[in-house]
Coordinates of C-alpha atoms in Angstrom, one line a residue:
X1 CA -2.1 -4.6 -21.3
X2 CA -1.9 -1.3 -20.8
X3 CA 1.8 0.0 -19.6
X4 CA 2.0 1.2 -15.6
X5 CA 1.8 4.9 -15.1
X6 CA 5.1 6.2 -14.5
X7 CA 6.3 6.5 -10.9
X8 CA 6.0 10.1 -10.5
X9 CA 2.1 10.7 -11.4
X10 CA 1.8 7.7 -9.1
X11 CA 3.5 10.5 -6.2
X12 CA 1.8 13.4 -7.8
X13 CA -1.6 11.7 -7.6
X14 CA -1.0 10.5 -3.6
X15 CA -0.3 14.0 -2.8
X16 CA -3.2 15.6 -4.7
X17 CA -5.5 13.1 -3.0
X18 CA -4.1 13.7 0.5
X19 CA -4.1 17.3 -0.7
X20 CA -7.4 17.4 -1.6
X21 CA -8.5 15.6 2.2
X22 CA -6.7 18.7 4.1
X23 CA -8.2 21.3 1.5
X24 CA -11.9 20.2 2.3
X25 CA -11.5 20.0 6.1
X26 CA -9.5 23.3 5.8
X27 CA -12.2 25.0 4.0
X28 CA -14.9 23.8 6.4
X29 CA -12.6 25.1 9.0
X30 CA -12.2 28.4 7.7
X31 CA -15.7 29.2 6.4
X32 CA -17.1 28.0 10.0
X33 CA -14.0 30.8 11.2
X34 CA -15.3 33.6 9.0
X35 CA -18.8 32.5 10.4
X36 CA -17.5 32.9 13.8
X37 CA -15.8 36.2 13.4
X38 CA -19.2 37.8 12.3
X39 CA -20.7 36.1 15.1
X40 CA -18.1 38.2 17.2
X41 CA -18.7 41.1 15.4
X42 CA -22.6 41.0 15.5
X43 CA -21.9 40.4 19.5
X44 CA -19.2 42.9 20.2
X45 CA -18.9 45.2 17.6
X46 CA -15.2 45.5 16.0
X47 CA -14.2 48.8 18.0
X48 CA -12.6 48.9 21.2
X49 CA -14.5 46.0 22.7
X50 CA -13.4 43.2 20.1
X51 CA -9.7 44.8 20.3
X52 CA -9.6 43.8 23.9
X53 CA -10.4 40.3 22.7
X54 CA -8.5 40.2 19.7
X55 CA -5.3 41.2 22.0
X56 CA -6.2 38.5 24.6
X57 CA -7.3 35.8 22.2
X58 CA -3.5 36.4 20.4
X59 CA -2.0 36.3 23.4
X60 CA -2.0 32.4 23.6
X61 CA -1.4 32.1 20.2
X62 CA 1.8 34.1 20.3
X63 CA 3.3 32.4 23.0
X64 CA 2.9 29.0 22.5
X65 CA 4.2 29.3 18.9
X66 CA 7.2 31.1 20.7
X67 CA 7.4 28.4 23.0
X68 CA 6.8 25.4 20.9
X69 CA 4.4 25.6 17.8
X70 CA 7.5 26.5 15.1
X71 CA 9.2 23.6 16.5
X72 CA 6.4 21.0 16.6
X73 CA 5.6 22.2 12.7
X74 CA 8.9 22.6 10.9
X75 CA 11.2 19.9 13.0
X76 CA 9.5 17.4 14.9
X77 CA 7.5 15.9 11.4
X78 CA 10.8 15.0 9.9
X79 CA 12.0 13.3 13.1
X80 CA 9.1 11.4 13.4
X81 CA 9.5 10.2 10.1
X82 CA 13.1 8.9 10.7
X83 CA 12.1 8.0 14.2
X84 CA 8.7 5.7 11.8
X85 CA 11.7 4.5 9.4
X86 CA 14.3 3.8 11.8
X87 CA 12.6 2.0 15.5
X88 CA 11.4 -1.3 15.4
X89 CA 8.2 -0.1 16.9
X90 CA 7.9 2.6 14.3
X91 CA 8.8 5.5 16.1
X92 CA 5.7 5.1 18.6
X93 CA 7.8 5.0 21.8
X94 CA 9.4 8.3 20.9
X95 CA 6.5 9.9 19.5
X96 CA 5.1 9.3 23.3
X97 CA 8.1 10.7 24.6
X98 CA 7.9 13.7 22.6
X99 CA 4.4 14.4 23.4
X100 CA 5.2 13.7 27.3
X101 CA 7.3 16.3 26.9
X102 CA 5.1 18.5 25.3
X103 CA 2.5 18.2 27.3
X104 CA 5.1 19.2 30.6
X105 CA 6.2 22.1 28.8
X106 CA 3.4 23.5 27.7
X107 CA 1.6 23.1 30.9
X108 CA 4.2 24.4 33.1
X109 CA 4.3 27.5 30.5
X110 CA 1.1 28.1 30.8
X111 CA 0.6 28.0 34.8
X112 CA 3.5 30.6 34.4
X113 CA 1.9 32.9 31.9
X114 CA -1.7 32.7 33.1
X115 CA -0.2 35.1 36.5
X116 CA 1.9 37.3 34.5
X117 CA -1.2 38.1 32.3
X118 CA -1.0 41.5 33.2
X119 CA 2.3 42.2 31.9
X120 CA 1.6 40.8 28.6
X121 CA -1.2 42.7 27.9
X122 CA 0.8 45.5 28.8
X123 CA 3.0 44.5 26.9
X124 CA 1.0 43.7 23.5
X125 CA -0.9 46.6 24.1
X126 CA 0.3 50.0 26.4
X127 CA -2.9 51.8 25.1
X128 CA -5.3 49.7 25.9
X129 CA -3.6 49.2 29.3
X130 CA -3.5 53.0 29.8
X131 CA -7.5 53.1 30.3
X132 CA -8.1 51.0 33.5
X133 CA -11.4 49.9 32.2
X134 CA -9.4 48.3 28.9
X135 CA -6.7 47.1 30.7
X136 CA -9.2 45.0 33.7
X137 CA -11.0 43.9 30.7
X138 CA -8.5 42.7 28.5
X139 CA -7.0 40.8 31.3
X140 CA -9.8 39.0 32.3
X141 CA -10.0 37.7 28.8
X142 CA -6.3 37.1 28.3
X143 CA -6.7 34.5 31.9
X144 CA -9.0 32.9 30.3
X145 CA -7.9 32.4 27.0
X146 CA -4.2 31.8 27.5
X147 CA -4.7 28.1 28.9
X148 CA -6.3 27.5 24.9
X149 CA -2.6 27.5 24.5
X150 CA -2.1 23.9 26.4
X151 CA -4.2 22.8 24.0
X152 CA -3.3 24.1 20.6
X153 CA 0.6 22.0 21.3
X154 CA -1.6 19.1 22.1
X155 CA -3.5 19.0 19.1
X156 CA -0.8 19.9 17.0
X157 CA 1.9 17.0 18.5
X158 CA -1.4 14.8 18.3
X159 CA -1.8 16.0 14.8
X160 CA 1.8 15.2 13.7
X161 CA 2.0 12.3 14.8
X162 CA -1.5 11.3 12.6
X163 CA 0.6 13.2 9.6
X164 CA 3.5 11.3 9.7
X165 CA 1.7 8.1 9.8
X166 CA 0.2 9.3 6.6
X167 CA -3.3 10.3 8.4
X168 CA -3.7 14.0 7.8
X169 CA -7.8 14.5 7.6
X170 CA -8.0 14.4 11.2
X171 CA -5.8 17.8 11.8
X172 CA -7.8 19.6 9.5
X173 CA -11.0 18.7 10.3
X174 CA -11.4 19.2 14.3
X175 CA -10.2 22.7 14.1
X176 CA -14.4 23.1 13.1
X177 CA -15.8 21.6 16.6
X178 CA -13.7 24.6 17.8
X179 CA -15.2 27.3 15.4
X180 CA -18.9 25.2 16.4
X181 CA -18.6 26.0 20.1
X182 CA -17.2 29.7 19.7
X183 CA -20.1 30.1 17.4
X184 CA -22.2 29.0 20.0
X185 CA -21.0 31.0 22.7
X186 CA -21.2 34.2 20.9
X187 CA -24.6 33.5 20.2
X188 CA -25.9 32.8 23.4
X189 CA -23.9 36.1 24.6
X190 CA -26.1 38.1 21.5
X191 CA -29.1 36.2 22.8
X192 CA -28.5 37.0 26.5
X193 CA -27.5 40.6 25.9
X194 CA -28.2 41.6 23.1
X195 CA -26.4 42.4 19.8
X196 CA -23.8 45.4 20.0
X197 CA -25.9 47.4 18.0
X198 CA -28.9 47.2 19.9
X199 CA -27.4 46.5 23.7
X200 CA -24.5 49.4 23.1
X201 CA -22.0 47.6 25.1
X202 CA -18.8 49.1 25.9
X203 CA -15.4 47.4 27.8
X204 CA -17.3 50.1 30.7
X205 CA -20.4 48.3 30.6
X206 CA -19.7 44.5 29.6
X207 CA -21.1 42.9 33.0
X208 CA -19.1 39.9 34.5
X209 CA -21.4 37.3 33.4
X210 CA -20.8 38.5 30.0
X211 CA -16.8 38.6 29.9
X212 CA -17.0 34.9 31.5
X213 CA -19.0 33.4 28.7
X214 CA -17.2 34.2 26.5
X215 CA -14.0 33.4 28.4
X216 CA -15.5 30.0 29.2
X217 CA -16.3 29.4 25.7
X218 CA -13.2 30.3 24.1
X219 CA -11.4 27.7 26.4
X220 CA -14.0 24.7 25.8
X221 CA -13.3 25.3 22.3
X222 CA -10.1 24.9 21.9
X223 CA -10.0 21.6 24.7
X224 CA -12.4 20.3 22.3
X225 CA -10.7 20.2 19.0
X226 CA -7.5 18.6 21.1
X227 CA -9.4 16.0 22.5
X228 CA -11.1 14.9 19.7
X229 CA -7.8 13.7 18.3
X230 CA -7.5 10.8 20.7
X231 CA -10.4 8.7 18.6
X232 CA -8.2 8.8 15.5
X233 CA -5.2 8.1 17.1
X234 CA -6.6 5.2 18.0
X235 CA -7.2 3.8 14.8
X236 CA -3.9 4.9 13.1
X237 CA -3.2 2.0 16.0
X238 CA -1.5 4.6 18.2
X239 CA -1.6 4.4 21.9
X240 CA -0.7 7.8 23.7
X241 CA 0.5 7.5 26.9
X242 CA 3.1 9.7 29.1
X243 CA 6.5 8.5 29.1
X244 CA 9.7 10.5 30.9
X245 CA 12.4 7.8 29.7
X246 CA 13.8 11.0 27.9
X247 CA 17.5 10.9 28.4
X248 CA 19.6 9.2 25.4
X249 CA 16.4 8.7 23.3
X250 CA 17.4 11.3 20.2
X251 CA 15.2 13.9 22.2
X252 CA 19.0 16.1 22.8
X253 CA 19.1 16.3 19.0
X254 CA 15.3 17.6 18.2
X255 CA 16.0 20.2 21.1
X256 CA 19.1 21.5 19.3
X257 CA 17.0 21.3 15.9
X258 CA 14.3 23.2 17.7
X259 CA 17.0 26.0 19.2
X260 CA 17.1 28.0 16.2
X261 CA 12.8 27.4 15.4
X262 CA 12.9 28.9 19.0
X263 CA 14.6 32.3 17.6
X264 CA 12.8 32.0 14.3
X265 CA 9.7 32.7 15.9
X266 CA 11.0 34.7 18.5
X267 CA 11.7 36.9 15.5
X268 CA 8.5 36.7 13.8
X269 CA 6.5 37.1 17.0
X270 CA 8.5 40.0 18.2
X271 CA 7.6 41.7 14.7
X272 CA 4.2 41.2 15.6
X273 CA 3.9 42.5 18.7
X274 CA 5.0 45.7 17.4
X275 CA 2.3 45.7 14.9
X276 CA 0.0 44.8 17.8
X277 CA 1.0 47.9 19.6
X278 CA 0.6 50.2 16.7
X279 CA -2.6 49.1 15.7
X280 CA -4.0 49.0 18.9
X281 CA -3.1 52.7 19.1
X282 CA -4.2 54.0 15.9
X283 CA -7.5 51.9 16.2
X284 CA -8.1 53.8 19.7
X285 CA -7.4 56.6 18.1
X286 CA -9.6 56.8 15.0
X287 CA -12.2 55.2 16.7
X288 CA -12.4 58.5 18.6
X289 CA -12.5 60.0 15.4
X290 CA -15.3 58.4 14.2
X291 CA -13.7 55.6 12.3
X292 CA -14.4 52.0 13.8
X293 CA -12.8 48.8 11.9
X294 CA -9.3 50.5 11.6
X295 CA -7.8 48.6 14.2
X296 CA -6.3 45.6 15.2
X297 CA -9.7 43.9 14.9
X298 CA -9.7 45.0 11.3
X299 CA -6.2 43.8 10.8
X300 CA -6.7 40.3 12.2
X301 CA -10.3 40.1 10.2
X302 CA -8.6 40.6 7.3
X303 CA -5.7 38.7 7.7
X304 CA -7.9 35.9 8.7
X305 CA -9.7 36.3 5.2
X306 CA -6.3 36.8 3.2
X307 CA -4.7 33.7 4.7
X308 CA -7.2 31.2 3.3
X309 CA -6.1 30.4 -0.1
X310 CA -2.6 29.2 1.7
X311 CA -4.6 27.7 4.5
X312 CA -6.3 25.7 1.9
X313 CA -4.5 25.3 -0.8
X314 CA -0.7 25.7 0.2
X315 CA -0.6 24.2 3.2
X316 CA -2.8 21.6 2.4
X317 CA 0.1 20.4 -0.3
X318 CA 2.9 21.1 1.8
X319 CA 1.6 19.2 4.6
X320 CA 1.3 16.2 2.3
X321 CA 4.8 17.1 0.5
X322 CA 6.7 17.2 3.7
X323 CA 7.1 13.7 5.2
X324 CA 8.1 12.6 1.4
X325 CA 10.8 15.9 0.9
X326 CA 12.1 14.8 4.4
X327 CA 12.6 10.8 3.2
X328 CA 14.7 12.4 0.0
X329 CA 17.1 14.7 2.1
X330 CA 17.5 11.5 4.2
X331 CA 18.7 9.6 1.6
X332 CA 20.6 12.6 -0.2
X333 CA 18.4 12.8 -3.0
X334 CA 18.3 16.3 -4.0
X335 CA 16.3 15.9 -7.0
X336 CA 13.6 14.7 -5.6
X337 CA 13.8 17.6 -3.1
X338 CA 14.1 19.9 -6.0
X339 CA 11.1 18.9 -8.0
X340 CA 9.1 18.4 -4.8
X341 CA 9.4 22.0 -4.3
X342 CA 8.7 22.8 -7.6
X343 CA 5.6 21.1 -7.6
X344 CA 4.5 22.8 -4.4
X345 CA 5.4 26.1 -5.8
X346 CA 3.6 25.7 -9.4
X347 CA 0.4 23.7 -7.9
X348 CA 0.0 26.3 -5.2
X349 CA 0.1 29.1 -7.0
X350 CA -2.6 28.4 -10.0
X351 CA -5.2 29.2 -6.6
X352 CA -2.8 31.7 -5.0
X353 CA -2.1 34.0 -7.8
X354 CA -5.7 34.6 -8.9
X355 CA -6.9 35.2 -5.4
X356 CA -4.4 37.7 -4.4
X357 CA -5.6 40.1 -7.0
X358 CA -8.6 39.1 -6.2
X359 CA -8.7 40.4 -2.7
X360 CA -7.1 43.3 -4.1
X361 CA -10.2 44.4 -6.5
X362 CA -13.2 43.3 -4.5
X363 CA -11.8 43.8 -0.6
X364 CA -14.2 46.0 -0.2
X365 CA -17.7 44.1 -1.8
X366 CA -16.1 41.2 0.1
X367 CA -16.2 42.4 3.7
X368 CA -19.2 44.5 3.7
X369 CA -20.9 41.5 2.3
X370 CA -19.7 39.4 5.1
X371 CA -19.7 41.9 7.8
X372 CA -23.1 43.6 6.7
X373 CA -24.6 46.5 8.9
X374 CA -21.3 46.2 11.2
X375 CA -19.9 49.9 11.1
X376 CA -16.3 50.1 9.9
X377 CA -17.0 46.8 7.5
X378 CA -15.5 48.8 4.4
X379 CA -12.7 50.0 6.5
X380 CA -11.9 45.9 6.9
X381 CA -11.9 46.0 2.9
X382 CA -9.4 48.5 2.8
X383 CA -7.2 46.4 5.3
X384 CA -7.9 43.1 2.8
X385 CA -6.8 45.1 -0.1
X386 CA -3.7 45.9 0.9
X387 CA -3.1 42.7 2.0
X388 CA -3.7 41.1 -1.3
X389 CA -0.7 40.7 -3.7
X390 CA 1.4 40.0 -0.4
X391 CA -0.4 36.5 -0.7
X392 CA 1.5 35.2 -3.5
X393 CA 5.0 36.1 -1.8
X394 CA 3.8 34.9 2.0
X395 CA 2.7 31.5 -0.1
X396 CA 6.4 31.3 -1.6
X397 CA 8.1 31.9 1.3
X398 CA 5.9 29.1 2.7
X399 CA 7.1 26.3 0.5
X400 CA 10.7 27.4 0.1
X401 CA 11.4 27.3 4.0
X402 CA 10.0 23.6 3.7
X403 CA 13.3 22.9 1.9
X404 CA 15.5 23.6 4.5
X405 CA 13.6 21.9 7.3
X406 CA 13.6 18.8 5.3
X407 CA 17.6 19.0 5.7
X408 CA 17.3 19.7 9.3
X409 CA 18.4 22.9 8.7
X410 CA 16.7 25.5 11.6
X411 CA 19.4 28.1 11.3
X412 CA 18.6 29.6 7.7
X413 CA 15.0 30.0 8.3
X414 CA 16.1 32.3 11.8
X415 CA 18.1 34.4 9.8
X416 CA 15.7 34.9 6.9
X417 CA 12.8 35.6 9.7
X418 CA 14.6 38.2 11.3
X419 CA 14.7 40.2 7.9
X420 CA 11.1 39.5 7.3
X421 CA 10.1 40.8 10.5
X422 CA 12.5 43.7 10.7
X423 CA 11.4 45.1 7.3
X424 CA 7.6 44.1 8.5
X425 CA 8.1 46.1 11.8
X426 CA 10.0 49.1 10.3
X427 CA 7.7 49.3 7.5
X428 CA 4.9 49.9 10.3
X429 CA 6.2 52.0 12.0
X430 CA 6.8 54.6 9.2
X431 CA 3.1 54.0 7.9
X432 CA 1.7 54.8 11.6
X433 CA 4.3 58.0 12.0
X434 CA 3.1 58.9 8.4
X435 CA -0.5 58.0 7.8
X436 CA -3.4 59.5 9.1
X437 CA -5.1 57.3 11.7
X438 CA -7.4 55.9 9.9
X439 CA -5.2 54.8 7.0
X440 CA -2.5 53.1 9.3
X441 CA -3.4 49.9 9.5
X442 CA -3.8 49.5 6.2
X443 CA -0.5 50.9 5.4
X444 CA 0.5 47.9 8.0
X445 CA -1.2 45.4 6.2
X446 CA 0.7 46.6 2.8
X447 CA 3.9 46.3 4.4
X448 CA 3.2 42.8 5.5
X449 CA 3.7 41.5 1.8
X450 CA 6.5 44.0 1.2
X451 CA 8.7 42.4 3.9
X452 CA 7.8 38.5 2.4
X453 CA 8.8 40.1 -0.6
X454 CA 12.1 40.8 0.3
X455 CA 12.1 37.2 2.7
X456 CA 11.4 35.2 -0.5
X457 CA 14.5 37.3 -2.5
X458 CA 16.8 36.1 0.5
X459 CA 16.0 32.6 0.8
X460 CA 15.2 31.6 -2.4
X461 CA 19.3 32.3 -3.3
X462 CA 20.1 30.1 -0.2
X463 CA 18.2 27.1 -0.8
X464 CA 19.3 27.2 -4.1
X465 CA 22.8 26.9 -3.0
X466 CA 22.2 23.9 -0.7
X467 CA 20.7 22.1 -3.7
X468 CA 23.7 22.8 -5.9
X469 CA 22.3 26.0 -7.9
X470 CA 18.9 24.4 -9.2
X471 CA 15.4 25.6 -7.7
X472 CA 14.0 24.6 -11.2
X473 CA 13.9 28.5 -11.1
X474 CA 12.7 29.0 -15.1
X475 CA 9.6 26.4 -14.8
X476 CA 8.5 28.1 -11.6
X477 CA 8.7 31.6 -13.0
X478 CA 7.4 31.1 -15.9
X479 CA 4.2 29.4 -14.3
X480 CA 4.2 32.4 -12.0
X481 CA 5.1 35.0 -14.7
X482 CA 1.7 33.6 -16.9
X483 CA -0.5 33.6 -13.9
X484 CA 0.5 37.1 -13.3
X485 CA -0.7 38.7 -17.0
X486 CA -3.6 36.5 -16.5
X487 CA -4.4 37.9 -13.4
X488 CA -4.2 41.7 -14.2
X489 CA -6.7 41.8 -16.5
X490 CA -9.0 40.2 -14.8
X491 CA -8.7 41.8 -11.9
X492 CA -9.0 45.4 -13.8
X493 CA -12.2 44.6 -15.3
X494 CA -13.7 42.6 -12.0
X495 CA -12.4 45.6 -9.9
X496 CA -14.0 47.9 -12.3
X497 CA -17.3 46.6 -12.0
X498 CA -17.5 45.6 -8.3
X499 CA -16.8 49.1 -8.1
X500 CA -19.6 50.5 -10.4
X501 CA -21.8 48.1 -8.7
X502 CA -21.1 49.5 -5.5
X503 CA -21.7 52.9 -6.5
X504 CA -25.0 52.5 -8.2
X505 CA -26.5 49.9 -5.4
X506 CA -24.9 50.9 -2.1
X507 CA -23.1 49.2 0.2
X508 CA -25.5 47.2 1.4
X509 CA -25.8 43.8 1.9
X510 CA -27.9 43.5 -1.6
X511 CA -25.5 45.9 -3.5
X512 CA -22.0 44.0 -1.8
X513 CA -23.5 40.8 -2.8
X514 CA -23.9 41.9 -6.4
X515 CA -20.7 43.4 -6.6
X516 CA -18.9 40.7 -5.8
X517 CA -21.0 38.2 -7.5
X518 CA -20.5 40.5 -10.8
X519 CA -17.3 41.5 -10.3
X520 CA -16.0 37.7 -9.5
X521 CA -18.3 36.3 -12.2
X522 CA -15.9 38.8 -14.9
X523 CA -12.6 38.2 -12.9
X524 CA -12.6 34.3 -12.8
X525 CA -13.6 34.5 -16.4
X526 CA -11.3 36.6 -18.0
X527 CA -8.5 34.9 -15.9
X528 CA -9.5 31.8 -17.1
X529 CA -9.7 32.9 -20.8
X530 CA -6.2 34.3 -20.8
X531 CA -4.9 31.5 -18.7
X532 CA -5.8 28.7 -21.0
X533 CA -4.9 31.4 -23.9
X534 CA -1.4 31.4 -22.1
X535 CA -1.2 27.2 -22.1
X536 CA -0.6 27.1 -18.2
X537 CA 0.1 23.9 -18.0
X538 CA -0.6 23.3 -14.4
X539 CA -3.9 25.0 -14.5
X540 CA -4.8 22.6 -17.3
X541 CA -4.0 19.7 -15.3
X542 CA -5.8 20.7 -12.6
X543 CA -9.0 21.5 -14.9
X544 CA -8.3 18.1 -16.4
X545 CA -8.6 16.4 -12.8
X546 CA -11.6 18.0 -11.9
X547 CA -13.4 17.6 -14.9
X548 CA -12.4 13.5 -14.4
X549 CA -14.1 13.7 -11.1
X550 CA -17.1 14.8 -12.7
X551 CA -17.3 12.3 -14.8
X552 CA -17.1 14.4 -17.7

């Protein structure tokens, strides 16, 4: 008989195949999101209009992960775990608690921020509220969208619960019934109206019915995807149900876990609004100047582009890493912690690496290929380049700060946010005092990466002190280090002609398509040449894998 495999490709295989799970609905998730935001952009433009949105449509987002999305992510997975390992009815009376409480939270929250609505757009945004046509406009949308917010903590507690009962499919996959409906919606406002090209509308001219479709539409979106948790809750054998039993139930001990997740996004978000408030302002202003797509629209297209690889890929392992990295610190097993992370970090970055430079030498094929006869469409490109090599230290920062949730540890990750989002915000701010309007937000972008950069430097020594010294730091940058040379060529040479492709076809859709079809074609190919030149053993494996799912 053949001997058993040993019991670590047993784990590595589990993960890969719950990886894998996440990674397709991710994808579908995110390509039906790029989908939409053309939509938008065909509908609205990606001027002044779309920026009232984009401010309003973040607006939910930024509070509830203020409120309680860092928490629910980062803390409450590892409690459900012990909670799964340590009840004897496997941790389903507290999940219920903890989404009762959720569900109060979040819903008082949002009653709360639904009136105050015009403060936070005033405060996200004083130039858009200094125009009283921008400011009513962006309001209207912000009332409606805010209450998404309810939802998003539902589906994400609904989400962890599924995760920690080893069901992860479900979290990725409903995100596309929201992407489905927004779709919709912006369609039936193009086909009502009129597309922004042809109908010419303005934040002076949107009509009512207009701002409440697509109001209405964001909302019914977002209650969508939650809801459509409960059918797969049911067959992980979960019952939800409300339950306020919540004194001397371990709930004391999550809060004070959650405490410093509170300020660590607190941090982060307050970083963020900043940028908010200096792209809004230089958008406004160089769309005077006859430069649309340079504003916060642009930013958050492009960001939205940049962060699928570690949608997909990195989060997709993490998310299957987690629960087991949390059973290891729980049993004081720092090993297993250790070479958990390592995995994370090596498996990740084979995509990661690659795509970074990537974006970095076809931004520009890539989003006037997607965005095609939208006006500012290369100035998105310029946005996604400078973005680019920020991917690979955003995607390490990612997987290190894992470590120290598995430990319970909230603290560390504040700290380390704080720097991130000081050097983020600072960074900004020099870029929009420096920079010509135009260029600013892609100055912004840039210093997105720069500040992970000096996040990663920070916690990367600190988690390698809890762990006695050892990150497996040589394996990891040596995998990294390869990537890296085999990246730079490739990306000279796919730059190169994407960029003579462009020149000699236009930017049209026809000529965007061929360069990025051209320059991709040579970029993939010389990095894989040099990679498999270079021995990379995890992009071997990974080759290996696929080509045994072929068949082949």
């Amino acid at each position: 008989p053949q001997p058993a495999p040993p019991k670590s490709g047993g784990r590595a295989a589990g993960i890969l195949k719950s990886s894998a799970l996440m990674a397709a609905g991710t994808m579908v998730s995110r390509l039906t999101g790029f989908l939409r935001t053309l939509v938008m952009a065909a509908a609205i433009g990606v001027a002044t209009l779309n920026d009232t949105y984009q401010v309003a449509n973040t607006l939910p987002t930024m509070i509830y992960i203020l409120v309680a999305g860092g928490a629910m992510n980062a803390v409450f997975i590892p409690q459900l775990v012990r909670a799964m390992k340590n009840d004897d009815d496997g941790g389903e009376a507290y999940a219920n608690r903890l989404l009762t409480l959720v569900v109060v939270l979040l819903g008082a929250v949002t009653v709360i921020c639904v009136i105050a609505a015009p403060v936070f757009v005033q405060v996200m945004s004083p130039q858009l509220a200094s125009q009283p046509e921008t400011f009513d406009l962006t309001v209207t949308f912000a009332r409606f969208c805010i209450p998404t917010m309810f939802f998003m903590g539902l589906h994400v507690v609904l989400g962890q619960i599924l995760n920690a009962r080893g069901r992860f499919g479900a979290m990725m996959w409903t995100p596309v019934l929201n992407n489905i409906i927004i779709i919709a919606t912006f369609a039936a406002f193009i086909w009502a109206f009129g597309s922004s090209d042809t109908s010419g509308v303005t934040p002076s001219n949107i009509t009512p019915e207009g701002v409440q479709l697509l109001g209405i539409g964001t909302l019914l979106g977002l209650a969508v995807q939650a809801l459509s948790m409960l059918p797969y809750l049911r067959e992980a054998g979960f019952r939800p149900r409300l339950r306020f039993d919540w004194k001397g139930q371990g709930l004391g001990k999550t809060a004070a876990l959650a405490k410093w997740t509170l300020f660590f996004v607190l941090a982060n978000q307050l970083g963020m609004v900043v940028v908010t408030q200096l792209a809004t302002s230089a958008g406004f202003t160089a769309d005077h100047q006859g430069h649309p797509g340079t504003g916060i629209t642009a930013y958050n297209y492009a960001f939205l582009l940049w962060q699928m690889p570690q949608a997909i890929i990195t989060v997709s392992v993490m998310t299957a890493v987690l629960p087991r990295i949390s059973r290891a610190a729980n049993d004081g097993d720092a090993t297993a912690v250790r070479d958990d992370l390592s995995y994370g970090l090596r498996t990740s970055a084979v995509a990661i690496v690659p795509c970074a430079f990537a974006f970095l030498a076809l931004g520009v094929p890539i989003t006037t290929l997607l965005y095609a006869g939208t006006p500012g469409a290369t100035n998105i490109g310029y946005v996604l380049m400078a973005f680019g090599l920020g991917l690979i230290p955003y995607s390490v920062q990612y997987v290190v700060l894992r470590g120290f949730y598995a430990y319970e540890d909230t603290r560390t990750p504040f700290y380390n946010t704080v720097i991130v989002a000081a050097v983020n915000a600072l960074s900004s701010l020099i870029c929009f005092l420096v920079l010509p309007a135009r260029w600013a937000v892609v100055g912004m972008a840039a210093s997105y990466g720069l500040a992970y950069v000096v996040g990663v430097g920070v916690a990367w020594r600190r988690l390698g002190k809890r762990l006695g010294g050892d990150l497996d730091g040589s394996h990891v940058v040596r995998t990294y280090a390869r990537l890296i040379g085999a990246s730079i060529p490739a990306a000279l040479l796919g730059g190169a002609v994407g960029f003579v492709l462009l020149e000699v076809i236009g930017t049209s859709a026809l000529g965007s398509f061929a360069a990025l079809v051209g320059g991709g074609i040579v970029l993939l190919g010389v990095f894989f040449v040099a990679a498999r030149r270079m021995r990379i053993q995890e992009l071997n494996a990974l080759v290996g894998m696929v080509r045994g799912r072929l068949g082949r």
